[in-house]
Short mmCIF file of C-alpha atoms in Angstrom, two decimals:
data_model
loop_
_atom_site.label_atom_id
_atom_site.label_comp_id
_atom_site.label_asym_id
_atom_site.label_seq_id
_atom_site.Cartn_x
_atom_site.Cartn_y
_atom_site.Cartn_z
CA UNK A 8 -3.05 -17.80 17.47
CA UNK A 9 -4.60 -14.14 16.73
CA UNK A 10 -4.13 -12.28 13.51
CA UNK A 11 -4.47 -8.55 13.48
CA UNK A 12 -6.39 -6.63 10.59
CA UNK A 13 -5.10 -2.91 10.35
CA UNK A 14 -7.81 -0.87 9.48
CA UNK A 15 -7.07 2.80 7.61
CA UNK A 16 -9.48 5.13 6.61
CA UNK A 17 -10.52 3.57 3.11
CA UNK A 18 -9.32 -0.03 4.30
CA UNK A 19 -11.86 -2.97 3.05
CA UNK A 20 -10.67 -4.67 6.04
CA UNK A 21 -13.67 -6.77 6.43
CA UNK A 22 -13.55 -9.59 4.21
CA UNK A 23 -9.81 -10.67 5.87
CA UNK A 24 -11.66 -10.32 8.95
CA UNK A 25 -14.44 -12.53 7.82
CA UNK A 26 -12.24 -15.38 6.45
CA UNK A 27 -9.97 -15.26 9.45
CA UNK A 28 -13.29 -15.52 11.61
CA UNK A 29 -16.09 -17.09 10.48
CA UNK A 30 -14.36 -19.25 7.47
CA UNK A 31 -11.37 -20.65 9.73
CA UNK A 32 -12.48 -19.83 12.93
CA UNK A 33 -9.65 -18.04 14.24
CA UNK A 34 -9.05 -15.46 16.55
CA UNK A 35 -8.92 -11.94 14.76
CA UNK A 36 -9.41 -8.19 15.57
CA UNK A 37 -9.45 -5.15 14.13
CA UNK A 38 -6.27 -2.78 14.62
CA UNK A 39 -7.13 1.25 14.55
CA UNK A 40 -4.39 2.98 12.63
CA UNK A 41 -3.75 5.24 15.29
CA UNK A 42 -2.60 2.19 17.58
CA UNK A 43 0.88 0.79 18.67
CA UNK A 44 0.16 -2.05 20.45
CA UNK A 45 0.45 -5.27 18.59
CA UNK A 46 1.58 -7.57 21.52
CA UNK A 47 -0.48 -10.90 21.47
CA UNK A 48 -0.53 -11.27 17.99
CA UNK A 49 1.02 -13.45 15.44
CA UNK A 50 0.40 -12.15 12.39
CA UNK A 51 -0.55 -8.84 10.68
CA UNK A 52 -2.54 -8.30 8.02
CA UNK A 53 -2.84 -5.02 6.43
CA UNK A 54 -6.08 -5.24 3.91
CA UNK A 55 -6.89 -3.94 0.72
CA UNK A 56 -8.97 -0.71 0.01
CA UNK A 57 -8.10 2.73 -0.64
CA UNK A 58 -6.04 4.14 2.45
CA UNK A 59 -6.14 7.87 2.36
CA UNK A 60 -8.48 7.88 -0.78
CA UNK A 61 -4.93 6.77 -2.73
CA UNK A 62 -3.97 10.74 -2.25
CA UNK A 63 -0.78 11.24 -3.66
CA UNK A 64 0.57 7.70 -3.85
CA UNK A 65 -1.35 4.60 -2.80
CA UNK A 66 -0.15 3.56 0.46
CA UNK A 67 2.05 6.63 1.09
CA UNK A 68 -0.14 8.13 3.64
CA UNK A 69 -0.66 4.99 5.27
CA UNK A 70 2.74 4.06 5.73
CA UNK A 71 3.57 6.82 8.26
CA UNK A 72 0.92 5.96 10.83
CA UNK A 73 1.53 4.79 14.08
CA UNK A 74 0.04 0.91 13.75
CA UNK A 75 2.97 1.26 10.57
CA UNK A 76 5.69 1.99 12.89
CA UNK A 77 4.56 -1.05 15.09
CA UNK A 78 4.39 -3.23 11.90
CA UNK A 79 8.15 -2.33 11.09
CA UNK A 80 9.29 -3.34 13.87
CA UNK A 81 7.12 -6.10 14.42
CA UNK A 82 8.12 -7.79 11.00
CA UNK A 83 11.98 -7.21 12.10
CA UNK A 84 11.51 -9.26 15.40
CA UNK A 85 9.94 -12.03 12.71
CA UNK A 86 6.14 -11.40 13.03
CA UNK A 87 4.49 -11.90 10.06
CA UNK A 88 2.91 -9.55 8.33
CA UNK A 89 0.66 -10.43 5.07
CA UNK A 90 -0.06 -7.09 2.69
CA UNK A 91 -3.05 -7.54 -0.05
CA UNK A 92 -3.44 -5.36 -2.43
CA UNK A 93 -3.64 -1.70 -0.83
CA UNK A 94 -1.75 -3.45 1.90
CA UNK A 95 1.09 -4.20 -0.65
CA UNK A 96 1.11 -0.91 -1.96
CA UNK A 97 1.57 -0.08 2.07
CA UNK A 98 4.36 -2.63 2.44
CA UNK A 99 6.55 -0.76 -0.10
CA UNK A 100 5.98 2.47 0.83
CA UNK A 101 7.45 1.80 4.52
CA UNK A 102 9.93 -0.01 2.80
CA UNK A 103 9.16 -3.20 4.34
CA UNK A 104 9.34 -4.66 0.89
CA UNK A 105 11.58 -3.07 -1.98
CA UNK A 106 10.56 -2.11 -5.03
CA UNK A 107 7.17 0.55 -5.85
CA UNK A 108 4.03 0.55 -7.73
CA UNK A 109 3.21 2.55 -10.41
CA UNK A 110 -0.30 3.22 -12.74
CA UNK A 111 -1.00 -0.32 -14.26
CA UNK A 112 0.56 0.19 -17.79
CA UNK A 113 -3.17 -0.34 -19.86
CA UNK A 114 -5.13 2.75 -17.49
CA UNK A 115 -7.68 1.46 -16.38
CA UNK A 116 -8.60 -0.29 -13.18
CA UNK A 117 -8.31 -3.84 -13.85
CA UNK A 118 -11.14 -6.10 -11.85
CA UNK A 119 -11.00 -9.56 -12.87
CA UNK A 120 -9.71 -13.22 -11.84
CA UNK A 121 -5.86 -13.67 -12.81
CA UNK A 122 -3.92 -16.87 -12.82
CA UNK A 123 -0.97 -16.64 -10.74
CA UNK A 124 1.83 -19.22 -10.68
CA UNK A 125 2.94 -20.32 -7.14
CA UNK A 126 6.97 -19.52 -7.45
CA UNK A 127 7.97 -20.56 -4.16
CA UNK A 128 6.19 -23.20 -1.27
CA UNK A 129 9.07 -22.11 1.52
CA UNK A 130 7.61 -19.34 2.83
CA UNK A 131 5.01 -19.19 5.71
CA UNK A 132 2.35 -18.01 3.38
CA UNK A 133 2.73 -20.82 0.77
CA UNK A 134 3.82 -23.83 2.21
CA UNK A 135 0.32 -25.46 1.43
CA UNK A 136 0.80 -24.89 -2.56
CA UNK A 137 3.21 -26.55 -4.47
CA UNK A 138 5.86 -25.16 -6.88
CA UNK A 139 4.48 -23.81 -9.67
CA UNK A 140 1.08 -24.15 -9.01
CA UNK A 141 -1.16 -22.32 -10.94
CA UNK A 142 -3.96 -20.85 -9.17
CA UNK A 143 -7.03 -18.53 -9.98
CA UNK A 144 -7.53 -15.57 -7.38
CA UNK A 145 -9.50 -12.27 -8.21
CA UNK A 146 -7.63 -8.93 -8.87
CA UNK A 147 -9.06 -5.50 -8.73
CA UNK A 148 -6.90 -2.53 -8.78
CA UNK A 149 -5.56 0.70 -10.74
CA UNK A 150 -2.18 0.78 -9.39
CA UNK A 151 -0.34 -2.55 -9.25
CA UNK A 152 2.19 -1.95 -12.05
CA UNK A 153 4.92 -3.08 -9.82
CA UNK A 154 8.65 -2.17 -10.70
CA UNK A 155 12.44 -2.85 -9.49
CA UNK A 156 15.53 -1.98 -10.89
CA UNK A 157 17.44 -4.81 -12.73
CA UNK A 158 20.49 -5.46 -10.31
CA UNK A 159 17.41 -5.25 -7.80
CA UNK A 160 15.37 -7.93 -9.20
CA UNK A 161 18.38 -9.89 -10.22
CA UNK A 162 19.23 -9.94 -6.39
CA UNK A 163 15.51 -10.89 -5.51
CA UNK A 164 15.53 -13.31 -7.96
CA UNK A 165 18.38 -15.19 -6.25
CA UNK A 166 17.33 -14.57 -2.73
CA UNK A 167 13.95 -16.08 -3.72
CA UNK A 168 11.74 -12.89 -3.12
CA UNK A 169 9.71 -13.42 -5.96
CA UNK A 170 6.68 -15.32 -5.04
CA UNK A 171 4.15 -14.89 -7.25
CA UNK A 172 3.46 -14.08 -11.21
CA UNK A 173 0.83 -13.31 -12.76
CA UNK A 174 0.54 -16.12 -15.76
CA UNK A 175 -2.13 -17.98 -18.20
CA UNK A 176 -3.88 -21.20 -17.18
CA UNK A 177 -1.53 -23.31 -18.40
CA UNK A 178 1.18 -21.56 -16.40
CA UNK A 179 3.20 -19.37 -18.85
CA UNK A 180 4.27 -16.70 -17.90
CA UNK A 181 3.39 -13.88 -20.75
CA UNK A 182 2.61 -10.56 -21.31
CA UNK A 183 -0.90 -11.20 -22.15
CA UNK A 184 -1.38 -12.84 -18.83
CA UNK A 185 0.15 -9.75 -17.44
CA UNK A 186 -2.98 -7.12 -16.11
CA UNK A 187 -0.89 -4.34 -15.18
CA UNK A 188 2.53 -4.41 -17.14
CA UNK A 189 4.51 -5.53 -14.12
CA UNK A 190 7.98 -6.07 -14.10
CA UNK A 191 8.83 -9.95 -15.07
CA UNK A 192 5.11 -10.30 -14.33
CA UNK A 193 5.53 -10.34 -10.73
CA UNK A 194 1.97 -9.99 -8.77
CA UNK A 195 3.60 -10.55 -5.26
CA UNK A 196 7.20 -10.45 -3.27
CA UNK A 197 8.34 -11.33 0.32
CA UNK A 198 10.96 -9.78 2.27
CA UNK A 199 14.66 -11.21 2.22
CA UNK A 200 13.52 -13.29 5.57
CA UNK A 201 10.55 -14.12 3.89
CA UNK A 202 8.04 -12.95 7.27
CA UNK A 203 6.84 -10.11 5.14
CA UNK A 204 4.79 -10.90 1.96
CA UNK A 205 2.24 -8.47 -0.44
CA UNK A 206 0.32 -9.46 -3.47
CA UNK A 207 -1.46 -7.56 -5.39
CA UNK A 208 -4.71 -9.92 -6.35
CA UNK A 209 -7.13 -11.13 -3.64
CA UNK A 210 -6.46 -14.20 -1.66
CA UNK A 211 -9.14 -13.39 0.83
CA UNK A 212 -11.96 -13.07 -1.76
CA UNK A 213 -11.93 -16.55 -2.91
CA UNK A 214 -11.56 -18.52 0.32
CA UNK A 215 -14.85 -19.79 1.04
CA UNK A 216 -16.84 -22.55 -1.61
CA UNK A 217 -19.75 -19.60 -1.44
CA UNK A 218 -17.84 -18.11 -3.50
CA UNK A 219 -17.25 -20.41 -6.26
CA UNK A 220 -13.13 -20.43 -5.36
CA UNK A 221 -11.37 -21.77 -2.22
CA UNK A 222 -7.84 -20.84 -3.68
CA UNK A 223 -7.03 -18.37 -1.76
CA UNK A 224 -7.67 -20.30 1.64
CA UNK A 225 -4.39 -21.83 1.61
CA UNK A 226 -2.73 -18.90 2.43
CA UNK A 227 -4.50 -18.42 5.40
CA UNK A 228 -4.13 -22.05 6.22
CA UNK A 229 -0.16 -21.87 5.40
CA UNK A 230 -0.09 -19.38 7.70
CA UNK A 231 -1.92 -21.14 10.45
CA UNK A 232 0.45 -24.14 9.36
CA UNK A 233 3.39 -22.29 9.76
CA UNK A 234 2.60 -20.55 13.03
CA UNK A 235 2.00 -24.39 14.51
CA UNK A 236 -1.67 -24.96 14.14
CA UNK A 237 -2.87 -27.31 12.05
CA UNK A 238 -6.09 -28.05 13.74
CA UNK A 239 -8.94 -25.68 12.95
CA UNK A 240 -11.12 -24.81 14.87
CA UNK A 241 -14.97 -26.23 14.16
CA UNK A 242 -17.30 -23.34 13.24
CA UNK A 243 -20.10 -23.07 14.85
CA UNK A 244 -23.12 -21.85 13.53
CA UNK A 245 -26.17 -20.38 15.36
CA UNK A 246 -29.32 -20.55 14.84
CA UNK B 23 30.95 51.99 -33.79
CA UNK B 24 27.83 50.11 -33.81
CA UNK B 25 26.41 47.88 -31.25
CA UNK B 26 23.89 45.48 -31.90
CA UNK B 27 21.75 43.58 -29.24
CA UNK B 28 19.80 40.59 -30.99
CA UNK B 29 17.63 37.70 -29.19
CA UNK B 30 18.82 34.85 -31.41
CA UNK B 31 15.60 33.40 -32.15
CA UNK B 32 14.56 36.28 -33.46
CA UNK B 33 17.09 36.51 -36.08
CA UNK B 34 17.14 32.50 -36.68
CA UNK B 35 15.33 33.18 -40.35
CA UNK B 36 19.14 34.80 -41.63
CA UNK B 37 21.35 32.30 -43.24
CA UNK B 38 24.05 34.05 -41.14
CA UNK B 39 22.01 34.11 -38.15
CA UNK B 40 21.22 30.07 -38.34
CA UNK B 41 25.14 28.97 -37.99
CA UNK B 42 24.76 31.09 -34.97
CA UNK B 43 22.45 28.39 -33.95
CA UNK B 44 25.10 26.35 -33.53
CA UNK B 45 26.12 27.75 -29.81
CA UNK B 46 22.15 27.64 -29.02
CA UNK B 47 22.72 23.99 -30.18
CA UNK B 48 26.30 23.38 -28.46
CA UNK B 49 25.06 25.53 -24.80
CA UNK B 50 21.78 23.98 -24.96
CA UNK B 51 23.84 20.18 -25.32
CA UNK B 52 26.13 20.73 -22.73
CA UNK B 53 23.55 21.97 -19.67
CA UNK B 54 21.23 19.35 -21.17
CA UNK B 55 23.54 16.80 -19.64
CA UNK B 56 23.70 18.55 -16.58
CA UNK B 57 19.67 18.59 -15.63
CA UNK B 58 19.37 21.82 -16.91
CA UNK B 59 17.59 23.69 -19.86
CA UNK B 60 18.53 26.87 -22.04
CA UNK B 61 15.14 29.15 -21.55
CA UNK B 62 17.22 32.11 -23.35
CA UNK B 63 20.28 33.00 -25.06
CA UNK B 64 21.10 36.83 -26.01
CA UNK B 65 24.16 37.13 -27.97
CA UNK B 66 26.12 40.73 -28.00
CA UNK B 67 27.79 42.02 -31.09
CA UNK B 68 29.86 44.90 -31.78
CA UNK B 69 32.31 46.07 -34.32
CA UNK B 70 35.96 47.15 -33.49
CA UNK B 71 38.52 48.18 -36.07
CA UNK B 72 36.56 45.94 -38.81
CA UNK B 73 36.04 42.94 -37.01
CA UNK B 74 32.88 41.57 -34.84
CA UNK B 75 33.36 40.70 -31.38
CA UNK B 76 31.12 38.73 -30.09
CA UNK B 77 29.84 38.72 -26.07
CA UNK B 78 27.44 36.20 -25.05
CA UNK B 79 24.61 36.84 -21.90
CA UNK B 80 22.76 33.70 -20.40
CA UNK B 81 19.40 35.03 -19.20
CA UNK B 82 18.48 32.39 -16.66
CA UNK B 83 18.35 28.57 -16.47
CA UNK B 84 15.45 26.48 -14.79
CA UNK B 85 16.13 22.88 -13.69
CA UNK B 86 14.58 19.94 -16.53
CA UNK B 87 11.37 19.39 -14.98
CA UNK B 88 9.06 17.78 -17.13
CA UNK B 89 11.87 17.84 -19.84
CA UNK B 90 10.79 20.76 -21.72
CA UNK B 91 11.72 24.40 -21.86
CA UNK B 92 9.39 26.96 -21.27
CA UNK B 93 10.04 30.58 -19.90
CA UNK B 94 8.24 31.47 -16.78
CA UNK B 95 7.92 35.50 -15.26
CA UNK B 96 10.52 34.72 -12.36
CA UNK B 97 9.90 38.28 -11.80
CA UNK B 98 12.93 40.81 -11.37
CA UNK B 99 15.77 40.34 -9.34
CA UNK B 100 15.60 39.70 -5.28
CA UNK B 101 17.98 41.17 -3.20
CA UNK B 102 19.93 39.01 -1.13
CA UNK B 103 18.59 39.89 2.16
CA UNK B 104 15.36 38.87 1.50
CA UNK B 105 16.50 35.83 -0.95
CA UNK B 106 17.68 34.40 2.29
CA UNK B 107 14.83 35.76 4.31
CA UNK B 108 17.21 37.95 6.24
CA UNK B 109 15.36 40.46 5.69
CA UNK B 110 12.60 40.71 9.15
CA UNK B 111 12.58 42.51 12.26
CA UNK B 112 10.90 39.82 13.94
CA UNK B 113 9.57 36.30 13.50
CA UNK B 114 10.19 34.05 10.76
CA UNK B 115 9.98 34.44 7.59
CA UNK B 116 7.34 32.36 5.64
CA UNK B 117 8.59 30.38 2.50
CA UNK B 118 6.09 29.26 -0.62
CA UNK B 119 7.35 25.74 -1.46
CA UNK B 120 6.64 25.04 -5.01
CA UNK B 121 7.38 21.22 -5.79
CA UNK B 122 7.44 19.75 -8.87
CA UNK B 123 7.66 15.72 -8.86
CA UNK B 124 7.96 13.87 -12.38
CA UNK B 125 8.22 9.85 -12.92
CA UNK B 126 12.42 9.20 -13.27
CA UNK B 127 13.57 8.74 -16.94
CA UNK B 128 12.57 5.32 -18.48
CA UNK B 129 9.55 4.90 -16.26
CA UNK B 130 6.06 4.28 -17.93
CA UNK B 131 3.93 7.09 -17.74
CA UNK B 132 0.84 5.84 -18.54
CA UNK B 133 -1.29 8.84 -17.91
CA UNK B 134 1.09 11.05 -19.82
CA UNK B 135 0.59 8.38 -22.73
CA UNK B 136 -3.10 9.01 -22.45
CA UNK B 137 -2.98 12.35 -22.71
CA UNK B 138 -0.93 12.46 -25.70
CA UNK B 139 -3.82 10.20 -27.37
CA UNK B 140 -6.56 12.82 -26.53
CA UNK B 141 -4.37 15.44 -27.93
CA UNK B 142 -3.95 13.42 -31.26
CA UNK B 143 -7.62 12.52 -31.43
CA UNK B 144 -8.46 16.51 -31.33
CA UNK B 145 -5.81 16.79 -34.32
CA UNK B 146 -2.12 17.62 -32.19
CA UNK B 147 -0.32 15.38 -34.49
CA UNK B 148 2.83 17.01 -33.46
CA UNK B 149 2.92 16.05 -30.29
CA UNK B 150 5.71 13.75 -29.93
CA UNK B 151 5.72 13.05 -26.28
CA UNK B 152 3.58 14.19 -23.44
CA UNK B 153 4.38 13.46 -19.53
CA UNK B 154 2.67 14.05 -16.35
CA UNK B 155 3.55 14.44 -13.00
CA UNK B 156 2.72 16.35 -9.45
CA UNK B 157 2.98 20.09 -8.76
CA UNK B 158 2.50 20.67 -4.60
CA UNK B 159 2.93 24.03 -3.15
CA UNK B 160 3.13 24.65 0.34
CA UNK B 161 4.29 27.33 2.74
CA UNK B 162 6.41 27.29 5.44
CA UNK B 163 7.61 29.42 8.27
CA UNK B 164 11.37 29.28 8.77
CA UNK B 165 14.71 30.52 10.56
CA UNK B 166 15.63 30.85 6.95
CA UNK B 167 15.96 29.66 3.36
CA UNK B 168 18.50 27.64 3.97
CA UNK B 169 16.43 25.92 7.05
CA UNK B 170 13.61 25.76 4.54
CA UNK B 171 15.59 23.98 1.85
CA UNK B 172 16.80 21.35 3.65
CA UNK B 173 13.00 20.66 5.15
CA UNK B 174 11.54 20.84 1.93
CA UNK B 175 14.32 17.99 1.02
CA UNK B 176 13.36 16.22 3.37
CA UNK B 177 9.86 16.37 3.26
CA UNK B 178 10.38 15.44 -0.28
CA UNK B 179 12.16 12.00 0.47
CA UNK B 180 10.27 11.09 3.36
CA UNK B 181 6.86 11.52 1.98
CA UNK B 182 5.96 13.41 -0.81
CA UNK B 183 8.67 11.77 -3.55
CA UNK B 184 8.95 7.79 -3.80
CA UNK B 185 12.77 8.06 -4.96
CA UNK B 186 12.04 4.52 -6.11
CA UNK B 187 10.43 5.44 -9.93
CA UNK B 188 10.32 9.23 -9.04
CA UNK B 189 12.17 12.80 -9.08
CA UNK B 190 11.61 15.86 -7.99
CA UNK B 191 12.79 19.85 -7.93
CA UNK B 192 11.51 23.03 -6.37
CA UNK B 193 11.56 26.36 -5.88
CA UNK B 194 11.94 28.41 -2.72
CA UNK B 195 10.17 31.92 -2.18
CA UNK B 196 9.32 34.34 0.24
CA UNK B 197 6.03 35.30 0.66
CA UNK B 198 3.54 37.97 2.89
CA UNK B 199 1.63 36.58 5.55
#
């Protein structure tokens, strides 16, 4: 079981490396942009940040490098491939997942737990939450107003490829729940196979109980359930 | 017989002169649906055996950018060898892209929205509508401008234009080394 974290210039790659690591105690390395080898692993993650200093669209510059090119094909042979974030913003510009992100609709940039309702528990990224559960994961960017045609999101609708919306605590789904003015208040999408997903809040950052909030870590571990491993291994801590 | 040569918006005041309007108002309708703006309209009058004939002169159109009209100094007029960059002896001839990428109709522009609030809070009350968007320029060296136009295109929609929420024009123009 190895994951691969794709690291850009301006990628906060670290903290999916650190969960991944030292939180589930899984194999996990670092992948330079510039590379094209991804054999040996089973799942890419492309982290959030600020690829490219955001120049002229977040993700755009990102999406043409090499480790990209890799990912594309990587996620049509049925890798998965997890975008957070920056790495969503990636995900659509390489057109791995449809749709595109504009300025949130308030402009400002938005850094602050949202509640996001668990639409579906299919997919290899959610199978250890259940339908419509409502869970509390931090969110901090400027650009995650994400946007679809109708007939688009009517199809994605159907198909399933809406996976998670931004909602209150109680699970409705409103505008004032909504940070960024979103489309149908949609904070993350998968691709029709459902091997490609990318949210825009931060699983990663609340997956240890450090950290107040372990609601994130089910993504990692539905993930690890999905690829066959239940069994984690036992940190081990020096010193 | 006399001729007379007016710019109609200089004679707009004249009750006469304002149902002339009207073509401004019809021309300017019917390239508005087709992407493109009126910058200028002259019209041409003369009188022949006690009637007015009218002759009407289109200046030049630019392409609906940021969906307002303004007039820019396109200079004079380029002959068409060096239009198409025909025009050397040897090596190609180097193109200035200018690009001008705008958020498609009926997407947010928050930014745009912003800046129409700092206007009104300095007093520009009549601003109705303000939108933003990207201006690149870049030069390129060429067989020709119509090898240049079709990079630029594609440069556009492989990169520099998320067709997605966005649109985009430009325009093409020789330049010295």
């Amino acid at each position: 079981m190895r994951f691969g974290v794709a690291v850009f210039p301006g990628s906060n790659a670290a903290d999916c490396y650190h969960i991944i690591d030292q939180v589930l105690g899984h194999s996990v390395a670092y992948i330079w942009h510039q590379e094209r080898d991804l054999t040996g692993f089973d799942c890419v993650i492309l982290p959030g940040g600020f690829s490219y200093g955001d120049y002229l669209r977040a993700g755009s510059v990102a999406s043409l490098a090499p480790v990209m090119e890799e990912t594309v094909k990587f996620a049509e042979q049925g890798g998965l491939v997890l975008g957070i974030g920056n790495g969503f913003q990636v995900l659509l510009e390489a057109d791995l997942l449809p749709g595109a992100m504009r300025r949130n609709e308030i402009p400002q940039f938005r850094c602050h737990d949202v509640f996001l309702k668990v639409e579906s528990n299919t997919l290899p990224f959610t199978n250890r939450y259940r339908r419509g559960e409502v869970i509390r994961v931090p969110s901090a960017h400027g650009e995650g107003n994400y946007y679809i045609d109708h007939q688009e999101l009517a199809k994605m609708e159907q198909q399933g490829q809406v996976v998670f919306r931004y909602c209150t605590e109680a699970g409705e789904i409103t505008p004032e729940a909504n940070p960024n003015g979103s489309i149908e208040n949609i904070a993350g999408v998968c691709s029709k196979k459902g091997n490609v997903l990318g949210l825009m809040p931060h699983p990663e950052r609340c997956a240890e109980e450090i950290l107040g909030n372990t609601a994130g870590r089910r993504v990692f571990l539905s993930i690890l359930n999905w690829l066959g491993i239940n069994q984690q291994k036992k940190v081990i801590v020096h010193g | 017989m006399v001729t007379g040569r007016w710019n109609i918006t200089s004679i707009f005041s004249s009750s006469s002169a304002r149902r002339l309007g009207l073509v401004n108002d019809i021309l300017r309708y019917y390239l508005f649906i087709k992407n493109l703006v009126l910058v200028d309209l002259e019209l041409e009058f003369s009188w022949q055996k006690g009637e007015i004939l009218l002759a009407d002169e289109i200046d030049f159109l630019i392409p609906d950018v940021f969906g307002i009209s303004f007039r820019r100094d396109l200079g004079g007029l380029i002959p068409t060898d060096e239009y198409f960059g025909r025009n050397r002896k040897e090596g190609n001839p180097l193109f200035e892209a200018r690009i001008y990428i705008t958020l498609k109709k009926g997407i947010l522009d928050p930014e745009g929205k912003t800046v129409k609030q700092g206007l009104k809070s300095l007093g520009y009350d009549q601003v109705e509508d303000v939108k933003t968007g990207k201006y690149l320029i870049l030069t390129l060296k060429t067989a020709d401008r119509i090898a240049a136009e079709q990079e630029v295109r594609e440069m556009c929609e492989k990169l520099l234009v998320n067709l997605v929420i966005e649109r985009y024009t430009f325009e093409l123009r020789e330049v010295e080394e």
